[in-house]
Amino acid sequence: MIKSAIMTSADITGKNGKPIVDQLLQPYNLFATDAGVVNPAVALNPGLVFDIEPNDYISYLCRLGYSDKQISAITSSSISCSSYPEQTDLNYPSITVSLDSKGMEITTRVLKNVGHHVSVYRVSVMEPPGVKVVVTPSVLRFSASSKVQNITVMFQGELGAGSSYASGFLKLTSKHNVVRCPLLLVSSSTGSSNHPTRSVW
């Protein structure tokens, strides 16, 4: 939750309001800036967080093909992958998708409200070039009795010729908070088709 708060509240521009630049004064790409520049004051009140439970990591490691023995060594407890549901992705505050010849991938995320009890967030997307991103639902409503909401993110299209990756971000905006989730799309030849929605941060 702390990592999510730091990433989703990070600044994606410099103090001058312009993109962060490198030593040649050219905008840095996503691999250099990651989620952005940490803003500790804003991170203290992130509004929404992408939470992950310990068992989610175990399920994901099982999905990646690690053996019971290897995972047991990591967790210092006896683990049997047959006892865990298949976890194809982690509920991480960034999304990486590998697009193959189909040009479509779908992933999900779960958002937990840790801000104002009654909040409405509207979703907008800075789409990666050449790819359409559809988020469902486009409006999230939270209350004291409804603190968790799921979203489905569909990517459709293909990267331009000669492009190995493209980036963008989701933005969820309420009256009090702005929550950003970086998006990274890689070509199927660059990414791993076995783990199409793994995160890189």
XYZ file of N, CA, C and O in Angstrom:
804
model
N 0.825 -1.196 0.000
C 0.000 0.000 0.000
C 0.867 1.256 0.000
O 0.540 2.251 -0.658
N 1.983 1.206 0.740
C 2.894 2.358 0.778
C 3.512 2.581 -0.595
O 3.572 3.717 -1.090
N 3.967 1.492 -1.222
C 4.558 1.621 -2.558
C 3.534 2.161 -3.551
O 3.849 3.019 -4.394
N 2.302 1.672 -3.462
C 1.240 2.156 -4.331
C 1.014 3.652 -4.139
O 0.900 4.408 -5.106
N 0.967 4.079 -2.874
C 0.747 5.501 -2.579
C 1.847 6.365 -3.177
O 1.588 7.440 -3.734
N 3.088 5.895 -3.087
C 4.218 6.658 -3.622
C 4.165 6.727 -5.140
O 4.366 7.787 -5.746
N 3.875 5.590 -5.779
C 3.876 5.552 -7.244
C 2.718 6.321 -7.855
O 2.892 7.086 -8.814
N 1.517 6.137 -7.315
C 0.332 6.730 -7.951
C 0.204 8.226 -7.703
O -0.598 8.889 -8.356
N 0.981 8.751 -6.752
C 0.931 10.192 -6.469
C 2.157 10.930 -6.993
O 2.294 12.130 -6.784
N 3.064 10.217 -7.666
C 4.304 10.826 -8.152
C 4.021 11.869 -9.234
O 3.045 11.763 -9.981
N 4.893 12.859 -9.307
C 4.768 13.906 -10.324
C 5.376 13.428 -11.633
O 6.476 12.857 -11.655
N 4.685 13.650 -12.737
C 5.201 13.225 -14.034
C 5.794 14.388 -14.824
O 6.215 14.222 -15.962
N 5.822 15.565 -14.198
C 6.467 16.737 -14.807
C 7.402 17.372 -13.788
O 7.313 17.110 -12.585
N 8.293 18.208 -14.271
C 9.192 18.929 -13.389
C 8.499 20.118 -12.749
O 7.301 20.362 -12.964
N 9.250 20.891 -11.966
C 8.677 22.051 -11.293
C 8.174 23.105 -12.269
O 7.330 23.937 -11.922
N 8.695 23.070 -13.492
C 8.250 24.035 -14.511
C 6.987 23.573 -15.227
O 6.501 24.235 -16.139
N 6.456 22.398 -14.815
C 5.237 21.882 -15.433
C 5.455 21.185 -16.758
O 4.501 20.764 -17.407
N 6.716 21.038 -17.160
C 7.041 20.394 -18.429
C 7.610 19.003 -18.180
O 8.035 18.687 -17.074
N 7.621 18.142 -19.221
C 8.162 16.786 -19.044
C 9.578 16.802 -18.475
O 10.364 17.712 -18.750
N 9.897 15.785 -17.686
C 11.223 15.659 -17.110
C 12.206 15.340 -18.235
O 11.957 14.449 -19.060
N 13.335 16.066 -18.288
C 14.268 15.924 -19.408
C 15.602 15.345 -18.951
O 15.956 15.379 -17.765
N 16.343 14.812 -19.933
C 17.660 14.248 -19.655
C 18.742 15.302 -19.852
O 18.449 16.497 -20.001
N 20.006 14.864 -19.870
C 21.115 15.805 -19.967
C 21.166 16.533 -21.309
O 21.811 17.568 -21.445
N 20.458 15.992 -22.315
C 20.382 16.634 -23.624
C 19.105 17.447 -23.771
O 18.767 17.898 -24.861
N 18.395 17.615 -22.658
C 17.140 18.365 -22.609
C 16.039 17.735 -23.463
O 15.129 18.421 -23.935
N 16.132 16.404 -23.641
C 15.086 15.653 -24.319
C 14.241 14.937 -23.261
O 14.766 14.506 -22.232
N 12.932 14.823 -23.476
C 12.085 14.149 -22.476
C 12.555 12.730 -22.202
O 12.848 11.979 -23.119
N 12.659 12.383 -20.932
C 12.997 11.021 -20.536
C 11.856 10.083 -20.920
O 10.690 10.479 -20.939
N 12.201 8.830 -21.217
C 11.142 7.856 -21.451
C 10.729 7.202 -20.136
O 11.310 7.451 -19.083
N 9.730 6.355 -20.204
C 9.154 5.742 -19.014
C 10.150 4.866 -18.259
O 10.088 4.748 -17.044
N 11.108 4.267 -18.991
C 12.089 3.412 -18.336
C 13.003 4.216 -17.423
O 13.554 3.687 -16.465
N 13.190 5.490 -17.725
C 14.057 6.343 -16.909
C 13.297 6.993 -15.760
O 13.818 7.125 -14.656
N 12.037 7.393 -16.023
C 11.289 8.120 -14.993
C 10.432 7.217 -14.129
O 9.967 7.625 -13.066
N 10.189 5.979 -14.573
C 9.281 5.077 -13.871
C 7.924 5.771 -13.677
O 7.396 6.346 -14.602
N 7.399 5.756 -12.463
C 6.093 6.373 -12.219
C 6.201 7.894 -12.096
O 5.192 8.581 -12.099
N 7.411 8.419 -11.949
C 7.595 9.860 -11.831
C 8.467 10.224 -10.645
O 9.157 9.375 -10.074
N 8.414 11.488 -10.269
C 9.204 12.009 -9.153
C 8.375 11.928 -7.874
O 7.236 12.402 -7.834
N 8.945 11.316 -6.852
C 8.219 11.114 -5.590
C 7.784 12.454 -5.000
O 8.566 13.411 -4.928
N 6.524 12.520 -4.586
C 5.973 13.704 -3.932
C 5.470 13.270 -2.555
O 4.313 12.869 -2.413
N 6.344 13.306 -1.523
C 5.980 12.757 -0.203
C 4.719 13.365 0.396
O 3.926 12.649 1.011
N 4.513 14.673 0.207
C 3.349 15.327 0.805
C 2.047 14.761 0.244
O 1.089 14.517 0.982
N 2.009 14.520 -1.066
C 0.805 13.984 -1.697
C 0.649 12.498 -1.384
O -0.469 11.997 -1.215
N 1.776 11.788 -1.275
C 1.725 10.352 -1.005
C 1.104 10.040 0.353
O 0.591 8.935 0.563
N 1.117 10.992 1.271
C 0.508 10.776 2.585
C -1.008 10.639 2.503
O -1.633 10.094 3.401
N -1.593 11.152 1.424
C -3.044 11.060 1.237
C -3.326 10.652 -0.210
O -3.737 11.458 -1.034
N -3.082 9.361 -0.547
C -3.177 8.934 -1.951
C -4.592 8.789 -2.487
O -4.789 8.719 -3.692
N -5.581 8.707 -1.600
C -6.959 8.521 -2.056
C -7.285 7.061 -2.301
O -8.107 6.468 -1.611
N -6.647 6.470 -3.320
C -6.839 5.063 -3.646
C -5.497 4.343 -3.632
O -4.463 4.953 -3.921
N -5.522 3.056 -3.315
C -4.299 2.257 -3.389
C -4.584 0.929 -4.080
O -5.700 0.420 -4.050
N -3.554 0.394 -4.719
C -3.573 -0.949 -5.287
C -2.936 -1.846 -4.218
O -1.722 -1.809 -4.018
N -3.722 -2.627 -3.538
C -3.226 -3.435 -2.430
C -2.911 -4.851 -2.897
O -3.557 -5.378 -3.803
N -1.902 -5.463 -2.276
C -1.519 -6.841 -2.582
C -1.325 -7.592 -1.278
O -0.618 -7.118 -0.386
N -1.943 -8.758 -1.168
C -1.787 -9.611 0.010
C -0.633 -10.589 -0.210
O -0.313 -10.935 -1.359
N 0.018 -11.049 0.873
C 1.123 -12.005 0.727
C 0.771 -13.227 -0.124
O 1.580 -13.686 -0.936
N -0.438 -13.761 0.038
C -0.832 -14.941 -0.733
C -0.885 -14.669 -2.232
O -0.724 -15.590 -3.043
N -1.114 -13.403 -2.602
C -1.122 -13.065 -4.024
C 0.250 -13.310 -4.642
O 0.366 -13.782 -5.780
N 1.292 -12.960 -3.889
C 2.654 -13.176 -4.388
C 2.930 -14.670 -4.553
O 3.552 -15.091 -5.528
N 2.472 -15.470 -3.598
C 2.695 -16.915 -3.673
C 1.995 -17.496 -4.897
O 2.580 -18.265 -5.666
N 0.737 -17.108 -5.105
C -0.003 -17.585 -6.270
C 0.684 -17.187 -7.569
O 0.761 -17.968 -8.528
N 1.204 -15.970 -7.588
C 1.863 -15.472 -8.797
C 3.165 -16.219 -9.060
O 3.479 -16.575 -10.206
N 3.936 -16.491 -8.007
C 5.174 -17.253 -8.170
C 4.868 -18.664 -8.663
O 5.597 -19.219 -9.489
N 3.777 -19.250 -8.156
C 3.357 -20.560 -8.657
C 3.053 -20.477 -10.142
O 3.438 -21.354 -10.934
N 2.347 -19.425 -10.553
C 1.985 -19.235 -11.965
C 3.227 -19.065 -12.841
O 3.255 -19.497 -13.992
N 4.273 -18.459 -12.296
C 5.498 -18.262 -13.064
C 6.322 -19.544 -13.194
O 7.316 -19.568 -13.924
N 5.923 -20.594 -12.467
C 6.600 -21.870 -12.616
C 7.611 -22.216 -11.536
O 8.337 -23.210 -11.659
N 7.665 -21.409 -10.475
C 8.559 -21.747 -9.372
C 8.018 -22.984 -8.653
O 6.811 -23.165 -8.524
N 8.920 -23.813 -8.160
C 8.512 -25.053 -7.505
C 8.077 -24.776 -6.068
O 8.387 -23.722 -5.494
N 7.365 -25.746 -5.493
C 6.961 -25.633 -4.088
C 8.186 -25.421 -3.202
O 8.153 -24.630 -2.255
N 9.266 -26.140 -3.508
C 10.486 -26.047 -2.705
C 11.095 -24.645 -2.781
O 11.506 -24.078 -1.772
N 11.138 -24.087 -3.978
C 11.711 -22.748 -4.148
C 10.888 -21.690 -3.414
O 11.432 -20.813 -2.743
N 9.562 -21.781 -3.536
C 8.705 -20.789 -2.883
C 8.749 -20.968 -1.369
O 8.751 -19.985 -0.620
N 8.833 -22.204 -0.911
C 8.930 -22.463 0.529
C 10.207 -21.855 1.090
O 10.230 -21.346 2.223
N 11.287 -21.872 0.305
C 12.549 -21.270 0.741
C 12.412 -19.757 0.879
O 12.996 -19.143 1.778
N 11.604 -19.154 0.001
C 11.395 -17.700 0.049
C 10.524 -17.311 1.245
O 10.798 -16.336 1.948
N 9.481 -18.091 1.477
C 8.505 -17.733 2.515
C 8.854 -18.286 3.891
O 8.233 -17.908 4.883
N 9.856 -19.171 3.940
C 10.242 -19.830 5.212
C 9.075 -20.619 5.816
O 8.947 -20.720 7.034
N 8.208 -21.125 4.953
C 7.106 -21.976 5.394
C 6.782 -22.950 4.273
O 7.127 -22.713 3.115
N 6.128 -24.053 4.618
C 5.827 -25.075 3.630
C 4.702 -24.604 2.702
O 3.610 -24.257 3.161
N 4.977 -24.597 1.407
C 4.023 -24.106 0.414
C 3.729 -25.208 -0.600
O 4.638 -25.887 -1.089
N 2.453 -25.373 -0.915
C 2.031 -26.271 -1.985
C 1.205 -25.466 -2.983
O 0.121 -24.968 -2.643
N 1.704 -25.322 -4.198
C 1.019 -24.500 -5.192
C -0.391 -25.006 -5.498
O -1.263 -24.220 -5.902
N -0.623 -26.289 -5.306
C -1.946 -26.836 -5.581
C -3.009 -26.261 -4.653
O -4.207 -26.348 -4.931
N -2.582 -25.652 -3.548
C -3.520 -25.076 -2.578
C -3.852 -23.618 -2.880
O -4.663 -23.007 -2.188
N -3.223 -23.042 -3.916
C -3.414 -21.625 -4.219
C -4.070 -21.458 -5.579
O -3.780 -22.201 -6.517
N -4.972 -20.478 -5.700
C -5.600 -20.215 -6.998
C -4.572 -19.662 -7.976
O -3.568 -19.072 -7.571
N -4.819 -19.862 -9.260
C -3.897 -19.356 -10.275
C -3.955 -17.841 -10.328
O -5.024 -17.254 -10.452
N -2.805 -17.204 -10.223
C -2.724 -15.740 -10.229
C -1.924 -15.328 -11.453
O -0.704 -15.487 -11.497
N -2.598 -14.838 -12.484
C -1.912 -14.493 -13.729
C -1.277 -13.116 -13.694
O -0.483 -12.774 -14.565
N -1.606 -12.307 -12.698
C -1.073 -10.952 -12.613
C -1.147 -10.488 -11.172
O -1.935 -11.013 -10.376
N -0.334 -9.518 -10.826
C -0.389 -8.916 -9.500
C -1.168 -7.612 -9.560
O -1.170 -6.927 -10.587
N -1.805 -7.275 -8.460
C -2.573 -6.029 -8.389
C -1.604 -4.866 -8.146
O -1.640 -4.197 -7.126
N -0.746 -4.639 -9.128
C 0.352 -3.682 -9.004
C -0.082 -2.307 -9.512
O -0.924 -2.221 -10.404
N 0.515 -1.220 -8.996
C 0.121 0.130 -9.429
C 0.750 0.562 -10.755
O 1.001 1.736 -10.992
N 1.056 -0.386 -11.611
C 1.428 -0.115 -12.997
C 0.994 -1.332 -13.795
O 0.774 -2.404 -13.231
N 0.847 -1.162 -15.102
C 0.388 -2.262 -15.948
C 1.318 -2.385 -17.144
O 1.556 -1.403 -17.855
N 1.833 -3.588 -17.354
C 2.636 -3.886 -18.534
C 1.914 -4.964 -19.339
O 1.515 -5.985 -18.791
N 1.747 -4.719 -20.629
C 1.029 -5.650 -21.495
C 1.867 -5.930 -22.732
O 2.440 -5.015 -23.323
N 1.923 -7.201 -23.105
C 2.580 -7.614 -24.337
C 1.515 -7.877 -25.387
O 0.663 -8.745 -25.209
N 1.542 -7.100 -26.464
C 0.549 -7.261 -27.531
C 1.084 -8.200 -28.599
O 2.172 -7.990 -29.134
N 0.311 -9.243 -28.921
C 0.719 -10.165 -29.971
C -0.051 -9.841 -31.247
O -0.596 -8.746 -31.411
N -0.109 -10.798 -32.156
C -0.757 -10.555 -33.453
C -2.240 -10.248 -33.321
O -2.839 -9.612 -34.183
N -2.877 -10.710 -32.216
C -4.301 -10.406 -31.996
C -4.499 -8.919 -31.760
O -5.524 -8.352 -32.100
N -3.504 -8.309 -31.101
C -3.612 -6.897 -30.790
C -4.607 -6.595 -29.696
O -5.166 -5.505 -29.653
N -4.885 -7.577 -28.809
C -5.808 -7.318 -27.710
C -5.358 -8.049 -26.450
O -4.955 -9.208 -26.499
N -5.412 -7.348 -25.330
C -5.157 -7.950 -24.028
C -6.090 -7.303 -23.010
O -6.447 -6.129 -23.143
N -6.491 -8.081 -22.010
C -7.375 -7.576 -20.960
C -6.768 -7.921 -19.611
O -6.304 -9.046 -19.408
N -6.754 -6.958 -18.712
C -6.281 -7.207 -17.358
C -7.211 -6.493 -16.381
O -8.055 -5.685 -16.777
N -7.065 -6.802 -15.112
C -7.919 -6.191 -14.098
C -7.059 -5.620 -12.975
O -5.917 -6.038 -12.766
N -7.628 -4.684 -12.258
C -7.008 -4.128 -11.071
C -8.093 -3.896 -10.015
O -9.267 -3.695 -10.345
N -7.683 -3.961 -8.748
C -8.593 -3.730 -7.625
C -8.110 -2.500 -6.876
O -6.941 -2.422 -6.495
N -8.999 -1.544 -6.678
C -8.659 -0.288 -6.015
C -9.357 -0.197 -4.667
O -10.552 -0.465 -4.568
N -8.594 0.166 -3.657
C -9.135 0.319 -2.304
C -9.128 1.795 -1.919
O -8.109 2.480 -2.046
N -10.270 2.282 -1.440
C -10.380 3.668 -1.015
C -9.813 3.842 0.394
O -10.285 3.225 1.345
N -8.785 4.686 0.519
C -8.206 4.989 1.832
C -8.323 6.487 2.120
O -7.686 6.998 3.034
N -9.151 7.161 1.325
C -9.350 8.598 1.496
C -10.724 8.904 2.050
O -11.204 8.230 2.959
N -11.371 9.916 1.493
C -12.711 10.292 1.936
C -13.677 9.122 1.730
O -13.671 8.481 0.677
N -14.495 8.861 2.733
C -15.394 7.707 2.668
C -16.296 7.754 1.446
O -16.491 6.742 0.765
N -16.863 8.912 1.179
C -17.729 9.063 0.010
C -16.938 9.791 -1.073
O -16.638 10.972 -0.950
N -16.575 9.053 -2.124
C -15.746 9.612 -3.192
C -16.192 9.077 -4.538
O -16.627 7.924 -4.647
N -16.084 9.917 -5.544
C -16.376 9.520 -6.915
C -15.132 9.806 -7.759
O -14.635 10.935 -7.787
N -14.623 8.774 -8.429
C -13.445 8.913 -9.282
C -13.831 8.683 -10.734
O -14.526 7.723 -11.061
N -13.372 9.568 -11.588
C -13.615 9.428 -13.028
C -12.303 9.037 -13.704
O -11.256 9.599 -13.412
N -12.415 8.071 -14.600
C -11.231 7.513 -15.249
C -10.969 8.213 -16.579
O -11.892 8.416 -17.379
N -9.731 8.593 -16.801
C -9.306 9.085 -18.111
C -8.013 8.356 -18.468
O -7.343 7.786 -17.606
N -7.685 8.355 -19.744
C -6.523 7.593 -20.204
C -5.691 8.425 -21.165
O -6.226 9.060 -22.075
N -4.368 8.457 -20.938
C -3.453 8.926 -21.967
C -3.013 7.665 -22.697
O -2.215 6.885 -22.184
N -3.590 7.446 -23.871
C -3.386 6.184 -24.572
C -2.007 6.119 -25.226
O -1.547 7.103 -25.806
N -1.362 4.954 -25.162
C -0.129 4.756 -25.922
C -0.427 4.899 -27.410
O -1.504 4.496 -27.865
N 0.482 5.449 -28.199
C 0.234 5.632 -29.637
C -0.151 4.330 -30.323
O 0.484 3.296 -30.144
N -1.240 4.378 -31.081
C -1.672 3.237 -31.866
C -2.512 2.226 -31.116
O -2.945 1.231 -31.696
N -2.736 2.460 -29.835
C -3.460 1.483 -29.019
C -4.635 2.154 -28.326
O -4.493 3.220 -27.727
N -5.810 1.529 -28.417
C -6.983 2.031 -27.726
C -7.084 1.346 -26.373
O -6.928 0.127 -26.268
N -7.353 2.139 -25.337
C -7.469 1.609 -23.978
C -8.876 1.917 -23.467
O -9.292 3.077 -23.447
N -9.597 0.870 -23.064
C -10.952 1.031 -22.544
C -10.981 0.534 -21.106
O -10.610 -0.618 -20.838
N -11.418 1.405 -20.195
C -11.495 1.048 -18.779
C -12.963 0.944 -18.379
O -13.750 1.848 -18.644
N -13.300 -0.165 -17.738
C -14.670 -0.397 -17.282
C -14.679 -0.729 -15.795
O -13.924 -1.612 -15.366
N -15.491 -0.028 -14.980
C -16.327 1.119 -15.338
C -15.475 2.382 -15.477
O -14.326 2.419 -15.028
N -16.044 3.395 -16.072
C -15.321 4.654 -16.267
C -15.511 5.600 -15.088
O -14.835 6.622 -14.998
N -16.455 5.259 -14.204
C -16.694 6.036 -12.988
C -16.733 5.076 -11.804
O -17.455 4.074 -11.848
N -15.978 5.370 -10.757
C -15.938 4.530 -9.567
C -16.531 5.304 -8.404
O -16.133 6.449 -8.140
N -17.474 4.688 -7.707
C -18.140 5.331 -6.576
C -17.837 4.552 -5.298
O -18.097 3.356 -5.224
N -17.290 5.249 -4.324
C -16.934 4.634 -3.050
C -17.781 5.232 -1.933
O -18.175 6.395 -1.978
N -18.037 4.403 -0.914
C -18.773 4.842 0.267
C -18.204 4.115 1.476
O -17.306 3.275 1.351
N -18.742 4.417 2.643
C -18.260 3.767 3.864
C -18.466 2.260 3.809
O -17.703 1.486 4.393
N -19.487 1.814 3.089
C -19.779 0.384 2.995
C -19.244 -0.244 1.710
O -19.366 -1.443 1.500
N -18.667 0.563 0.837
C -18.127 0.068 -0.430
C -16.766 0.705 -0.666
O -16.642 1.724 -1.347
N -15.741 0.080 -0.078
C -14.396 0.663 -0.106
C -13.514 0.091 -1.205
O -12.413 0.592 -1.431
N -13.976 -0.963 -1.875
C -13.162 -1.634 -2.889
C -13.931 -1.703 -4.208
O -15.112 -2.044 -4.236
N -13.250 -1.356 -5.308
C -13.858 -1.410 -6.633
C -12.877 -2.071 -7.602
O -11.664 -1.862 -7.522
N -13.414 -2.867 -8.516
C -12.599 -3.498 -9.559
C -12.715 -2.708 -10.855
O -13.779 -2.163 -11.174
N -11.628 -2.693 -11.619
C -11.680 -2.138 -12.964
C -11.101 -3.161 -13.938
O -10.223 -3.944 -13.588
N -11.640 -3.162 -15.143
C -11.108 -3.985 -16.228
C -10.499 -3.055 -17.262
O -11.111 -2.045 -17.637
N -9.291 -3.383 -17.693
C -8.585 -2.542 -18.658
C -8.326 -3.358 -19.918
O -7.664 -4.404 -19.870
N -8.875 -2.900 -21.038
C -8.700 -3.593 -22.307
C -7.803 -2.773 -23.228
O -7.999 -1.562 -23.401
N -6.809 -3.435 -23.785
C -5.888 -2.811 -24.737
C -6.145 -3.425 -26.106
O -6.178 -4.650 -26.245
N -6.301 -2.578 -27.124
C -6.554 -3.085 -28.467
C -5.822 -2.231 -29.480
O -5.885 -0.998 -29.441
N -5.109 -2.884 -30.375
C -4.339 -2.175 -31.397
C -2.992 -2.817 -31.568
O -2.762 -3.955 -31.160
N -2.085 -2.087 -32.142
C -0.730 -2.602 -32.305
C 0.249 -1.443 -32.328
O -0.092 -0.311 -32.684
N 1.475 -1.763 -31.917
C 2.507 -0.746 -31.914
C 2.907 -0.422 -33.347
O 2.807 -1.258 -34.238
N 3.364 0.809 -33.545
C 3.782 1.214 -34.875
C 4.973 0.408 -35.369
O 5.720 -0.193 -34.591
N 5.153 0.384 -36.682
C 6.265 -0.357 -37.269
C 7.589 0.128 -36.684
O 7.849 1.332 -36.610
N 8.397 -0.820 -36.259
C 9.700 -0.468 -35.705
C 9.670 -0.091 -34.243
O 10.715 0.156 -33.645
N 8.471 -0.047 -33.647
C 8.358 0.316 -32.232
C 8.353 -0.946 -31.368
O 7.615 -1.882 -31.650
N 9.189 -0.950 -30.344
C 9.220 -2.103 -29.445
C 8.396 -1.860 -28.195
O 8.072 -2.797 -27.475
N 8.047 -0.592 -27.934
C 7.227 -0.294 -26.762
C 6.524 1.046 -26.945
O 6.878 1.862 -27.804
N 5.507 1.256 -26.122
C 4.805 2.537 -26.068
C 4.272 2.704 -24.650
O 4.025 1.722 -23.951
N 4.122 3.944 -24.220
C 3.696 4.179 -22.838
C 2.543 5.162 -22.761
O 2.277 5.921 -23.698
N 1.861 5.128 -21.632
C 0.760 6.029 -21.350
C 0.438 5.914 -19.872
O 1.270 5.431 -19.093
N -0.743 6.331 -19.472
C -1.147 6.138 -18.076
C -2.654 6.268 -17.918
O -3.331 6.895 -18.733
N -3.146 5.606 -16.867
C -4.519 5.802 -16.429
C -4.522 6.903 -15.394
O -3.585 7.025 -14.594
N -5.580 7.684 -15.367
C -5.723 8.713 -14.339
C -7.122 8.632 -13.755
O -8.110 8.639 -14.497
N -7.190 8.496 -12.440
C -8.467 8.476 -11.733
C -8.542 9.748 -10.906
O -7.697 9.980 -10.033
N -9.548 10.552 -11.174
C -9.631 11.875 -10.567
C -10.907 12.034 -9.751
O -12.005 11.737 -10.230
N -10.741 12.474 -8.510
C -11.881 12.801 -7.650
C -11.781 14.270 -7.254
O -10.887 14.987 -7.713
N -12.668 14.698 -6.400
C -12.656 16.083 -5.933
C -11.393 16.388 -5.152
O -10.914 17.533 -5.136
N -10.809 15.360 -4.512
C -9.677 15.582 -3.623
C -8.372 14.961 -4.088
O -7.306 15.366 -3.617
N -8.423 13.974 -4.986
C -7.217 13.229 -5.331
C -7.089 12.951 -6.822
O -8.086 12.892 -7.539
N -5.836 12.786 -7.248
C -5.524 12.307 -8.593
C -4.626 11.092 -8.438
O -3.587 11.157 -7.776
N -5.050 9.973 -9.010
C -4.327 8.709 -8.898
C -3.887 8.295 -10.301
O -4.717 8.150 -11.193
N -2.572 8.110 -10.499
C -2.052 7.726 -11.817
C -1.491 6.317 -11.774
O -0.834 5.921 -10.827
N -1.730 5.579 -12.854
C -1.204 4.222 -13.012
C -0.483 4.161 -14.360
O -1.121 4.267 -15.408
N 0.847 4.018 -14.359
C 1.581 3.956 -15.629
C 1.197 2.741 -16.456
O 0.910 1.669 -15.921
N 1.204 2.921 -17.776
C 0.937 1.835 -18.720
C 2.156 1.649 -19.608
O 2.725 2.624 -20.106
N 2.559 0.412 -19.808
C 3.658 0.099 -20.715
C 3.221 -1.029 -21.628
O 2.817 -2.096 -21.158
N 3.284 -0.801 -22.927
C 2.959 -1.824 -23.908
C 4.228 -2.201 -24.646
O 4.976 -1.322 -25.088
N 4.469 -3.496 -24.748
C 5.645 -3.981 -25.468
C 5.183 -4.930 -26.564
O 4.134 -5.572 -26.468
N 5.960 -5.015 -27.626
C 5.612 -5.932 -28.706
C 5.799 -7.354 -28.221
O 6.573 -7.628 -27.303
N 5.078 -8.289 -28.828
C 5.140 -9.686 -28.387
C 6.542 -10.246 -28.528
O 6.936 -11.158 -27.794
N 7.336 -9.713 -29.448
C 8.704 -10.195 -29.614
C 9.617 -9.685 -28.511
O 10.643 -10.271 -28.208
N 9.197 -8.563 -27.857
C 9.992 -7.997 -26.773
C 9.550 -8.540 -25.438
O 10.354 -8.876 -24.576
N 8.191 -8.641 -25.238
C 7.658 -9.112 -23.966
C 7.575 -10.613 -23.933
O 7.938 -11.314 -24.880
N 7.087 -11.123 -22.809
C 6.929 -12.569 -22.637
C 5.472 -12.933 -22.823
O 4.611 -12.453 -22.111
N 5.182 -13.792 -23.788
C 3.785 -14.183 -24.039
C 3.217 -15.002 -22.900
O 2.013 -15.141 -22.775
N 4.092 -15.559 -22.036
C 3.608 -16.354 -20.922
C 3.073 -15.497 -19.793
O 2.271 -15.940 -18.979
N 3.533 -14.256 -19.714
C 3.138 -13.376 -18.622
C 2.764 -12.016 -19.200
O 3.486 -11.045 -19.053
N 1.621 -11.938 -19.905
C 1.308 -10.750 -20.697
C 1.050 -9.500 -19.890
O 1.079 -8.413 -20.433
N 0.776 -9.604 -18.598
C 0.441 -8.394 -17.864
C 1.335 -8.198 -16.655
O 0.936 -7.623 -15.660
N 2.561 -8.679 -16.725
C 3.438 -8.497 -15.577
C 3.875 -7.045 -15.502
O 3.940 -6.350 -16.505
N 4.214 -6.575 -14.330
C 4.641 -5.201 -14.123
C 6.157 -5.131 -14.026
O 6.819 -6.101 -13.663
N 6.716 -3.978 -14.364
C 8.167 -3.863 -14.423
C 8.739 -2.973 -13.347
O 9.951 -2.901 -13.190
N 7.890 -2.291 -12.567
C 8.447 -1.417 -11.538
C 8.627 -2.183 -10.244
O 7.767 -2.914 -9.851
